[in-house]
Amino acid sequence: MIGIPTGAAPCLPIIHINVVDVIWKIVRLHFDRTLFDAVLCLNGAIDTDVIEQYFSNVPIIAADGAANTLYSRGIIPDMVVGDLDSVLDDTLEAVRPYSQIVQIVDQDITDFEKSLRVSQSQLWNRVLVTGLHGGDLEHTLNNWSVFYRYAQTQPLTILDGNRYVISVVDSLLVALQPGEIVSLIPQPSARISTSGLQWNLDDESLEMGIREGARNRITETEARIQIHQGSLLFVFNARLPFAPVLSD
């Protein structure tokens, strides 16, 4: 064995540690006059005045019984999709000459999901969904589940009254009006930090059944929502007829 020379420091192994900075993907929410590819009406409360005012030249998909509401207000959908157990015979016969009837009898998926699949087959990617609420509570809850699942890969927007709802999985920069009410609804949980809101979060968790993030308020011309983990639904004022766009 060769000894260490007297007075010399021992030769210790050099350990290289690579420090990797975590870079969060950030997208910007904006409205650049992008229009929706289609409007999908579910069999709930539908504001037909909005459809007549803003979407007369946009393809309208009626999910089964939604065709009854549309037809009663003089709106002929471009497509009626579903197992057709809710649409009235009189409605179906009246719209048949003008609408494409797509009957899908698969009972393992809902009319909402069937309609989304049809919209994808038509390459209608940016879809506005209305009529989510109304009728049985289980239908509404199931609609939320379907929306959340499909919105992971398709830019879907819910129109609820005068509010938009979108699914957000990346950190977000938003330039909305100071004073505007926004909500951050975890799906089902999210760990986030925010700036530019009245009640900001600092690496805090939101979780369904434990802590939600409803009814916050924009205070700056640009707000930041940093998602460390999870995903959420972002609720804000509608900008009809324009679609919300998320871009790098």
PDB file of C-alpha atoms in Angstrom:
ATOM      1  CA  MET A   1       0.000   0.000   0.000  1.00  0.00           C
ATOM      2  CA  ILE A   2       1.286   3.427  -0.887  1.00  0.00           C
ATOM      3  CA  GLY A   3       0.863   5.811   1.975  1.00  0.00           C
ATOM      4  CA  ILE A   4      -0.307   9.398   1.752  1.00  0.00           C
ATOM      5  CA  PRO A   5       2.669  11.741   1.744  1.00  0.00           C
ATOM      6  CA  THR A   6       3.123  13.603   4.989  1.00  0.00           C
ATOM      7  CA  GLY A   7       1.451  17.013   4.894  1.00  0.00           C
ATOM      8  CA  ALA A   8      -0.592  16.252   1.775  1.00  0.00           C
ATOM      9  CA  ALA A   9      -4.360  16.376   1.840  1.00  0.00           C
ATOM     10  CA  PRO A  10      -6.072  13.038   1.213  1.00  0.00           C
ATOM     11  CA  CYS A  11      -7.311  12.579  -2.343  1.00  0.00           C
ATOM     12  CA  LEU A  12     -11.069  12.249  -2.018  1.00  0.00           C
ATOM     13  CA  PRO A  13     -13.325  11.077  -4.850  1.00  0.00           C
ATOM     14  CA  ILE A  14     -15.039  13.841  -6.765  1.00  0.00           C
ATOM     15  CA  ILE A  15     -18.817  13.486  -6.884  1.00  0.00           C
ATOM     16  CA  HIS A  16     -20.550  15.317  -9.723  1.00  0.00           C
ATOM     17  CA  ILE A  17     -24.102  16.382  -8.934  1.00  0.00           C
ATOM     18  CA  ASN A  18     -26.268  17.512 -11.801  1.00  0.00           C
ATOM     19  CA  VAL A  19     -28.810  20.031 -10.621  1.00  0.00           C
ATOM     20  CA  VAL A  20     -31.831  20.062 -12.917  1.00  0.00           C
ATOM     21  CA  ASP A  21     -34.076  23.062 -12.780  1.00  0.00           C
ATOM     22  CA  VAL A  22     -37.737  22.185 -13.071  1.00  0.00           C
ATOM     23  CA  ILE A  23     -39.157  24.268 -15.884  1.00  0.00           C
ATOM     24  CA  TRP A  24     -42.932  24.506 -15.862  1.00  0.00           C
ATOM     25  CA  LYS A  25     -44.644  24.736 -19.202  1.00  0.00           C
ATOM     26  CA  ILE A  26     -46.542  28.004 -19.382  1.00  0.00           C
ATOM     27  CA  VAL A  27     -49.332  28.733 -21.842  1.00  0.00           C
ATOM     28  CA  ARG A  28     -51.100  32.012 -22.469  1.00  0.00           C
ATOM     29  CA  LEU A  29     -54.875  32.386 -22.608  1.00  0.00           C
ATOM     30  CA  HIS A  30     -55.936  34.814 -25.303  1.00  0.00           C
ATOM     31  CA  PHE A  31     -58.716  35.632 -27.747  1.00  0.00           C
ATOM     32  CA  ASP A  32     -57.474  36.338 -31.260  1.00  0.00           C
ATOM     33  CA  ARG A  33     -60.826  36.252 -33.059  1.00  0.00           C
ATOM     34  CA  THR A  34     -60.617  32.470 -33.331  1.00  0.00           C
ATOM     35  CA  LEU A  35     -64.093  31.029 -33.812  1.00  0.00           C
ATOM     36  CA  PHE A  36     -65.492  27.721 -32.672  1.00  0.00           C
ATOM     37  CA  ASP A  37     -65.575  24.857 -35.170  1.00  0.00           C
ATOM     38  CA  ALA A  38     -68.934  23.639 -33.873  1.00  0.00           C
ATOM     39  CA  VAL A  39     -71.494  24.039 -31.100  1.00  0.00           C
ATOM     40  CA  LEU A  40     -72.572  20.895 -29.251  1.00  0.00           C
ATOM     41  CA  CYS A  41     -75.937  21.177 -27.516  1.00  0.00           C
ATOM     42  CA  LEU A  42     -76.704  18.755 -24.694  1.00  0.00           C
ATOM     43  CA  ASN A  43     -80.176  17.993 -23.418  1.00  0.00           C
ATOM     44  CA  GLY A  44     -80.113  20.595 -20.660  1.00  0.00           C
ATOM     45  CA  ALA A  45     -80.754  24.317 -20.390  1.00  0.00           C
ATOM     46  CA  ILE A  46     -79.805  25.809 -23.775  1.00  0.00           C
ATOM     47  CA  ASP A  47     -79.726  29.549 -24.430  1.00  0.00           C
ATOM     48  CA  THR A  48     -81.085  29.438 -27.967  1.00  0.00           C
ATOM     49  CA  ASP A  49     -80.900  33.238 -28.242  1.00  0.00           C
ATOM     50  CA  VAL A  50     -77.103  32.972 -27.988  1.00  0.00           C
ATOM     51  CA  ILE A  51     -77.047  30.331 -30.714  1.00  0.00           C
ATOM     52  CA  GLU A  52     -79.206  32.458 -33.002  1.00  0.00           C
ATOM     53  CA  GLN A  53     -77.171  35.606 -32.338  1.00  0.00           C
ATOM     54  CA  TYR A  54     -73.631  34.242 -32.600  1.00  0.00           C
ATOM     55  CA  PHE A  55     -73.619  30.837 -34.252  1.00  0.00           C
ATOM     56  CA  SER A  56     -75.965  30.891 -37.226  1.00  0.00           C
ATOM     57  CA  ASN A  57     -73.058  29.954 -39.514  1.00  0.00           C
ATOM     58  CA  VAL A  58     -71.452  27.375 -37.219  1.00  0.00           C
ATOM     59  CA  PRO A  59     -72.313  23.644 -37.374  1.00  0.00           C
ATOM     60  CA  ILE A  60     -74.752  22.717 -34.611  1.00  0.00           C
ATOM     61  CA  ILE A  61     -74.720  19.216 -33.107  1.00  0.00           C
ATOM     62  CA  ALA A  62     -77.757  18.197 -31.067  1.00  0.00           C
ATOM     63  CA  ALA A  63     -77.125  15.374 -28.615  1.00  0.00           C
ATOM     64  CA  ASP A  64     -80.350  13.382 -28.864  1.00  0.00           C
ATOM     65  CA  GLY A  65     -83.110  15.206 -26.948  1.00  0.00           C
ATOM     66  CA  ALA A  66     -81.414  18.588 -27.357  1.00  0.00           C
ATOM     67  CA  ALA A  67     -82.945  18.552 -30.834  1.00  0.00           C
ATOM     68  CA  ASN A  68     -86.376  19.044 -29.233  1.00  0.00           C
ATOM     69  CA  THR A  69     -85.338  22.315 -27.583  1.00  0.00           C
ATOM     70  CA  LEU A  70     -83.623  23.610 -30.702  1.00  0.00           C
ATOM     71  CA  TYR A  71     -86.497  22.723 -33.020  1.00  0.00           C
ATOM     72  CA  SER A  72     -89.062  24.290 -30.668  1.00  0.00           C
ATOM     73  CA  ARG A  73     -87.162  27.570 -31.069  1.00  0.00           C
ATOM     74  CA  GLY A  74     -86.897  27.290 -34.833  1.00  0.00           C
ATOM     75  CA  ILE A  75     -83.272  26.097 -34.929  1.00  0.00           C
ATOM     76  CA  ILE A  76     -82.494  23.141 -37.181  1.00  0.00           C
ATOM     77  CA  PRO A  77     -79.347  21.311 -36.035  1.00  0.00           C
ATOM     78  CA  ASP A  78     -76.857  20.159 -38.641  1.00  0.00           C
ATOM     79  CA  MET A  79     -76.566  16.822 -36.844  1.00  0.00           C
ATOM     80  CA  VAL A  80     -78.633  14.844 -34.349  1.00  0.00           C
ATOM     81  CA  VAL A  81     -76.471  12.270 -32.576  1.00  0.00           C
ATOM     82  CA  GLY A  82     -77.270   9.584 -30.011  1.00  0.00           C
ATOM     83  CA  ASP A  83     -79.347   6.502 -29.439  1.00  0.00           C
ATOM     84  CA  LEU A  84     -82.388   8.669 -30.248  1.00  0.00           C
ATOM     85  CA  ASP A  85     -84.405   7.596 -27.218  1.00  0.00           C
ATOM     86  CA  SER A  86     -85.072  11.192 -26.116  1.00  0.00           C
ATOM     87  CA  VAL A  87     -85.750  13.048 -29.350  1.00  0.00           C
ATOM     88  CA  LEU A  88     -89.457  13.187 -30.171  1.00  0.00           C
ATOM     89  CA  ASP A  89     -90.676  11.442 -33.301  1.00  0.00           C
ATOM     90  CA  ASP A  90     -92.253  14.677 -34.544  1.00  0.00           C
ATOM     91  CA  THR A  91     -88.960  16.533 -34.065  1.00  0.00           C
ATOM     92  CA  LEU A  92     -86.986  13.828 -35.812  1.00  0.00           C
ATOM     93  CA  GLU A  93     -89.288  13.765 -38.814  1.00  0.00           C
ATOM     94  CA  ALA A  94     -89.300  17.564 -39.062  1.00  0.00           C
ATOM     95  CA  VAL A  95     -85.514  17.948 -39.046  1.00  0.00           C
ATOM     96  CA  ARG A  96     -84.651  14.802 -41.008  1.00  0.00           C
ATOM     97  CA  PRO A  97     -84.704  16.523 -44.441  1.00  0.00           C
ATOM     98  CA  TYR A  98     -82.187  19.123 -43.238  1.00  0.00           C
ATOM     99  CA  SER A  99     -80.129  17.334 -40.570  1.00  0.00           C
ATOM    100  CA  GLN A 100     -77.772  14.401 -40.621  1.00  0.00           C
ATOM    101  CA  ILE A 101     -79.164  11.792 -38.240  1.00  0.00           C
ATOM    102  CA  VAL A 102     -76.425   9.711 -36.604  1.00  0.00           C
ATOM    103  CA  GLN A 103     -77.882   6.911 -34.495  1.00  0.00           C
ATOM    104  CA  ILE A 104     -75.389   5.175 -32.200  1.00  0.00           C
ATOM    105  CA  VAL A 105     -76.992   2.537 -29.984  1.00  0.00           C
ATOM    106  CA  ASP A 106     -73.937   1.762 -27.840  1.00  0.00           C
ATOM    107  CA  GLN A 107     -75.187   1.936 -24.247  1.00  0.00           C
ATOM    108  CA  ASP A 108     -71.682   1.982 -22.761  1.00  0.00           C
ATOM    109  CA  ILE A 109     -71.185   5.642 -23.680  1.00  0.00           C
ATOM    110  CA  THR A 110     -73.452   8.663 -23.300  1.00  0.00           C
ATOM    111  CA  ASP A 111     -74.932  10.821 -26.031  1.00  0.00           C
ATOM    112  CA  PHE A 112     -72.433  13.522 -25.042  1.00  0.00           C
ATOM    113  CA  GLU A 113     -69.515  11.204 -25.694  1.00  0.00           C
ATOM    114  CA  LYS A 114     -71.062   9.965 -28.935  1.00  0.00           C
ATOM    115  CA  SER A 115     -71.441  13.551 -30.103  1.00  0.00           C
ATOM    116  CA  LEU A 116     -67.836  14.371 -29.242  1.00  0.00           C
ATOM    117  CA  ARG A 117     -66.629  11.386 -31.240  1.00  0.00           C
ATOM    118  CA  VAL A 118     -68.708  12.490 -34.203  1.00  0.00           C
ATOM    119  CA  SER A 119     -67.290  16.027 -33.927  1.00  0.00           C
ATOM    120  CA  GLN A 120     -63.791  14.556 -34.022  1.00  0.00           C
ATOM    121  CA  SER A 121     -64.652  12.520 -37.107  1.00  0.00           C
ATOM    122  CA  GLN A 122     -65.708  15.784 -38.778  1.00  0.00           C
ATOM    123  CA  LEU A 123     -62.429  17.440 -37.700  1.00  0.00           C
ATOM    124  CA  TRP A 124     -64.398  19.902 -35.586  1.00  0.00           C
ATOM    125  CA  ASN A 125     -61.765  20.313 -32.916  1.00  0.00           C
ATOM    126  CA  ARG A 126     -62.607  23.544 -31.095  1.00  0.00           C
ATOM    127  CA  VAL A 127     -66.106  22.790 -29.799  1.00  0.00           C
ATOM    128  CA  LEU A 128     -68.375  24.915 -27.606  1.00  0.00           C
ATOM    129  CA  VAL A 129     -70.551  22.794 -25.301  1.00  0.00           C
ATOM    130  CA  THR A 130     -73.852  24.143 -24.011  1.00  0.00           C
ATOM    131  CA  GLY A 131     -76.802  22.590 -22.196  1.00  0.00           C
ATOM    132  CA  LEU A 132     -74.560  20.820 -19.697  1.00  0.00           C
ATOM    133  CA  HIS A 133     -76.949  21.454 -16.802  1.00  0.00           C
ATOM    134  CA  GLY A 134     -80.610  20.589 -16.452  1.00  0.00           C
ATOM    135  CA  GLY A 135     -82.607  17.445 -15.921  1.00  0.00           C
ATOM    136  CA  ASP A 136     -81.330  14.729 -13.607  1.00  0.00           C
ATOM    137  CA  LEU A 137     -78.380  15.489 -11.353  1.00  0.00           C
ATOM    138  CA  GLU A 138     -76.588  12.304 -12.377  1.00  0.00           C
ATOM    139  CA  HIS A 139     -76.668  13.453 -16.005  1.00  0.00           C
ATOM    140  CA  THR A 140     -75.041  16.743 -15.057  1.00  0.00           C
ATOM    141  CA  LEU A 141     -72.339  15.054 -12.982  1.00  0.00           C
ATOM    142  CA  ASN A 142     -71.673  12.538 -15.737  1.00  0.00           C
ATOM    143  CA  ASN A 143     -71.437  15.347 -18.297  1.00  0.00           C
ATOM    144  CA  TRP A 144     -68.730  17.008 -16.187  1.00  0.00           C
ATOM    145  CA  SER A 145     -66.811  13.738 -16.097  1.00  0.00           C
ATOM    146  CA  VAL A 146     -67.013  13.282 -19.874  1.00  0.00           C
ATOM    147  CA  PHE A 147     -65.995  16.904 -20.455  1.00  0.00           C
ATOM    148  CA  TYR A 148     -62.976  16.566 -18.191  1.00  0.00           C
ATOM    149  CA  ARG A 149     -61.843  13.372 -19.915  1.00  0.00           C
ATOM    150  CA  TYR A 150     -62.120  14.661 -23.471  1.00  0.00           C
ATOM    151  CA  ALA A 151     -60.811  18.149 -22.682  1.00  0.00           C
ATOM    152  CA  GLN A 152     -57.413  16.646 -21.885  1.00  0.00           C
ATOM    153  CA  THR A 153     -56.791  16.172 -25.611  1.00  0.00           C
ATOM    154  CA  GLN A 154     -59.356  18.422 -27.321  1.00  0.00           C
ATOM    155  CA  PRO A 155     -59.844  22.201 -26.789  1.00  0.00           C
ATOM    156  CA  LEU A 156     -63.405  22.076 -25.474  1.00  0.00           C
ATOM    157  CA  THR A 157     -65.179  25.022 -23.876  1.00  0.00           C
ATOM    158  CA  ILE A 158     -68.333  24.949 -21.787  1.00  0.00           C
ATOM    159  CA  LEU A 159     -70.727  27.883 -22.059  1.00  0.00           C
ATOM    160  CA  ASP A 160     -72.716  28.211 -18.837  1.00  0.00           C
ATOM    161  CA  GLY A 161     -74.748  31.394 -18.727  1.00  0.00           C
ATOM    162  CA  ASN A 162     -72.242  34.139 -19.499  1.00  0.00           C
ATOM    163  CA  ARG A 163     -69.264  32.075 -18.354  1.00  0.00           C
ATOM    164  CA  TYR A 164     -66.668  29.931 -20.110  1.00  0.00           C
ATOM    165  CA  VAL A 165     -65.152  26.818 -18.539  1.00  0.00           C
ATOM    166  CA  ILE A 166     -61.943  25.257 -19.856  1.00  0.00           C
ATOM    167  CA  SER A 167     -59.661  22.485 -18.627  1.00  0.00           C
ATOM    168  CA  VAL A 168     -56.120  23.549 -17.712  1.00  0.00           C
ATOM    169  CA  VAL A 169     -53.180  21.181 -17.239  1.00  0.00           C
ATOM    170  CA  ASP A 170     -50.299  23.626 -17.824  1.00  0.00           C
ATOM    171  CA  SER A 171     -49.351  26.778 -15.959  1.00  0.00           C
ATOM    172  CA  LEU A 172     -51.339  29.701 -17.285  1.00  0.00           C
ATOM    173  CA  LEU A 173     -50.896  33.402 -17.999  1.00  0.00           C
ATOM    174  CA  VAL A 174     -54.175  35.275 -18.331  1.00  0.00           C
ATOM    175  CA  ALA A 175     -54.843  38.870 -19.353  1.00  0.00           C
ATOM    176  CA  LEU A 176     -58.395  39.469 -18.190  1.00  0.00           C
ATOM    177  CA  GLN A 177     -60.152  42.555 -16.875  1.00  0.00           C
ATOM    178  CA  PRO A 178     -59.201  43.565 -13.310  1.00  0.00           C
ATOM    179  CA  GLY A 179     -62.224  42.880 -11.145  1.00  0.00           C
ATOM    180  CA  GLU A 180     -63.349  39.873 -13.189  1.00  0.00           C
ATOM    181  CA  ILE A 181     -64.473  36.876 -11.142  1.00  0.00           C
ATOM    182  CA  VAL A 182     -62.605  33.637 -11.864  1.00  0.00           C
ATOM    183  CA  SER A 183     -62.756  30.188 -10.315  1.00  0.00           C
ATOM    184  CA  LEU A 184     -60.124  27.460 -10.035  1.00  0.00           C
ATOM    185  CA  ILE A 185     -61.840  24.093  -9.608  1.00  0.00           C
ATOM    186  CA  PRO A 186     -59.460  21.163  -8.993  1.00  0.00           C
ATOM    187  CA  GLN A 187     -59.970  18.041 -11.104  1.00  0.00           C
ATOM    188  CA  PRO A 188     -59.787  16.239  -8.761  1.00  0.00           C
ATOM    189  CA  SER A 189     -56.759  17.860  -7.122  1.00  0.00           C
ATOM    190  CA  ALA A 190     -54.090  20.420  -7.951  1.00  0.00           C
ATOM    191  CA  ARG A 191     -51.146  22.064  -6.241  1.00  0.00           C
ATOM    192  CA  ILE A 192     -50.797  25.632  -7.459  1.00  0.00           C
ATOM    193  CA  SER A 193     -49.318  29.071  -6.917  1.00  0.00           C
ATOM    194  CA  THR A 194     -50.941  32.252  -8.210  1.00  0.00           C
ATOM    195  CA  SER A 195     -50.240  35.949  -8.626  1.00  0.00           C
ATOM    196  CA  GLY A 196     -52.496  38.757  -9.773  1.00  0.00           C
ATOM    197  CA  LEU A 197     -55.536  37.467  -7.863  1.00  0.00           C
ATOM    198  CA  GLN A 198     -57.251  38.927  -4.824  1.00  0.00           C
ATOM    199  CA  TRP A 199     -56.637  35.723  -2.853  1.00  0.00           C
ATOM    200  CA  ASN A 200     -53.356  34.262  -4.063  1.00  0.00           C
ATOM    201  CA  LEU A 201     -52.070  30.775  -3.351  1.00  0.00           C
ATOM    202  CA  ASP A 202     -48.456  29.917  -2.583  1.00  0.00           C
ATOM    203  CA  ASP A 203     -47.743  26.285  -3.488  1.00  0.00           C
ATOM    204  CA  GLU A 204     -51.051  25.245  -1.935  1.00  0.00           C
ATOM    205  CA  SER A 205     -53.333  22.310  -2.637  1.00  0.00           C
ATOM    206  CA  LEU A 206     -56.899  22.372  -3.893  1.00  0.00           C
ATOM    207  CA  GLU A 207     -58.878  19.144  -3.828  1.00  0.00           C
ATOM    208  CA  MET A 208     -62.481  18.161  -4.415  1.00  0.00           C
ATOM    209  CA  GLY A 209     -64.216  17.525  -1.117  1.00  0.00           C
ATOM    210  CA  ILE A 210     -61.480  19.295   0.855  1.00  0.00           C
ATOM    211  CA  ARG A 211     -60.713  22.737  -0.554  1.00  0.00           C
ATOM    212  CA  GLU A 212     -61.928  24.383  -3.739  1.00  0.00           C
ATOM    213  CA  GLY A 213     -61.025  27.660  -5.406  1.00  0.00           C
ATOM    214  CA  ALA A 214     -64.329  29.239  -6.400  1.00  0.00           C
ATOM    215  CA  ARG A 215     -65.006  32.958  -6.854  1.00  0.00           C
ATOM    216  CA  ASN A 216     -61.602  34.613  -6.823  1.00  0.00           C
ATOM    217  CA  ARG A 217     -60.988  37.980  -8.463  1.00  0.00           C
ATOM    218  CA  ILE A 218     -58.485  39.325 -11.006  1.00  0.00           C
ATOM    219  CA  THR A 219     -56.511  42.290  -9.612  1.00  0.00           C
ATOM    220  CA  GLU A 220     -53.749  42.760 -12.207  1.00  0.00           C
ATOM    221  CA  THR A 221     -53.712  43.180 -15.980  1.00  0.00           C
ATOM    222  CA  GLU A 222     -51.876  39.854 -16.136  1.00  0.00           C
ATOM    223  CA  ALA A 223     -52.370  37.016 -13.676  1.00  0.00           C
ATOM    224  CA  ARG A 224     -50.363  33.824 -13.366  1.00  0.00           C
ATOM    225  CA  ILE A 225     -51.632  30.397 -12.342  1.00  0.00           C
ATOM    226  CA  GLN A 226     -48.723  28.013 -11.863  1.00  0.00           C
ATOM    227  CA  ILE A 227     -49.730  24.363 -11.693  1.00  0.00           C
ATOM    228  CA  HIS A 228     -47.122  22.320  -9.858  1.00  0.00           C
ATOM    229  CA  GLN A 229     -49.206  19.161  -9.947  1.00  0.00           C
ATOM    230  CA  GLY A 230     -52.638  18.059 -11.151  1.00  0.00           C
ATOM    231  CA  SER A 231     -55.157  19.947 -13.265  1.00  0.00           C
ATOM    232  CA  LEU A 232     -58.139  22.230 -12.847  1.00  0.00           C
ATOM    233  CA  LEU A 233     -61.139  23.796 -14.499  1.00  0.00           C
ATOM    234  CA  PHE A 234     -60.756  27.531 -15.079  1.00  0.00           C
ATOM    235  CA  VAL A 235     -63.979  29.552 -15.093  1.00  0.00           C
ATOM    236  CA  PHE A 236     -64.128  33.118 -16.433  1.00  0.00           C
ATOM    237  CA  ASN A 237     -66.366  35.478 -18.395  1.00  0.00           C
ATOM    238  CA  ALA A 238     -67.370  34.421 -21.910  1.00  0.00           C
ATOM    239  CA  ARG A 239     -66.060  36.357 -24.918  1.00  0.00           C
ATOM    240  CA  LEU A 240     -68.708  35.366 -27.456  1.00  0.00           C
ATOM    241  CA  PRO A 241     -68.422  34.455 -30.238  1.00  0.00           C
ATOM    242  CA  PHE A 242     -64.680  33.949 -29.839  1.00  0.00           C
ATOM    243  CA  ALA A 243     -63.033  30.790 -28.587  1.00  0.00           C
ATOM    244  CA  PRO A 244     -60.416  30.815 -25.832  1.00  0.00           C
ATOM    245  CA  VAL A 245     -56.993  29.862 -27.181  1.00  0.00           C
ATOM    246  CA  LEU A 246     -54.123  28.416 -25.160  1.00  0.00           C
ATOM    247  CA  SER A 247     -50.736  28.846 -26.814  1.00  0.00           C
ATOM    248  CA  ASP A 248     -47.056  28.752 -25.869  1.00  0.00           C
TER     249      ASP A 248
END
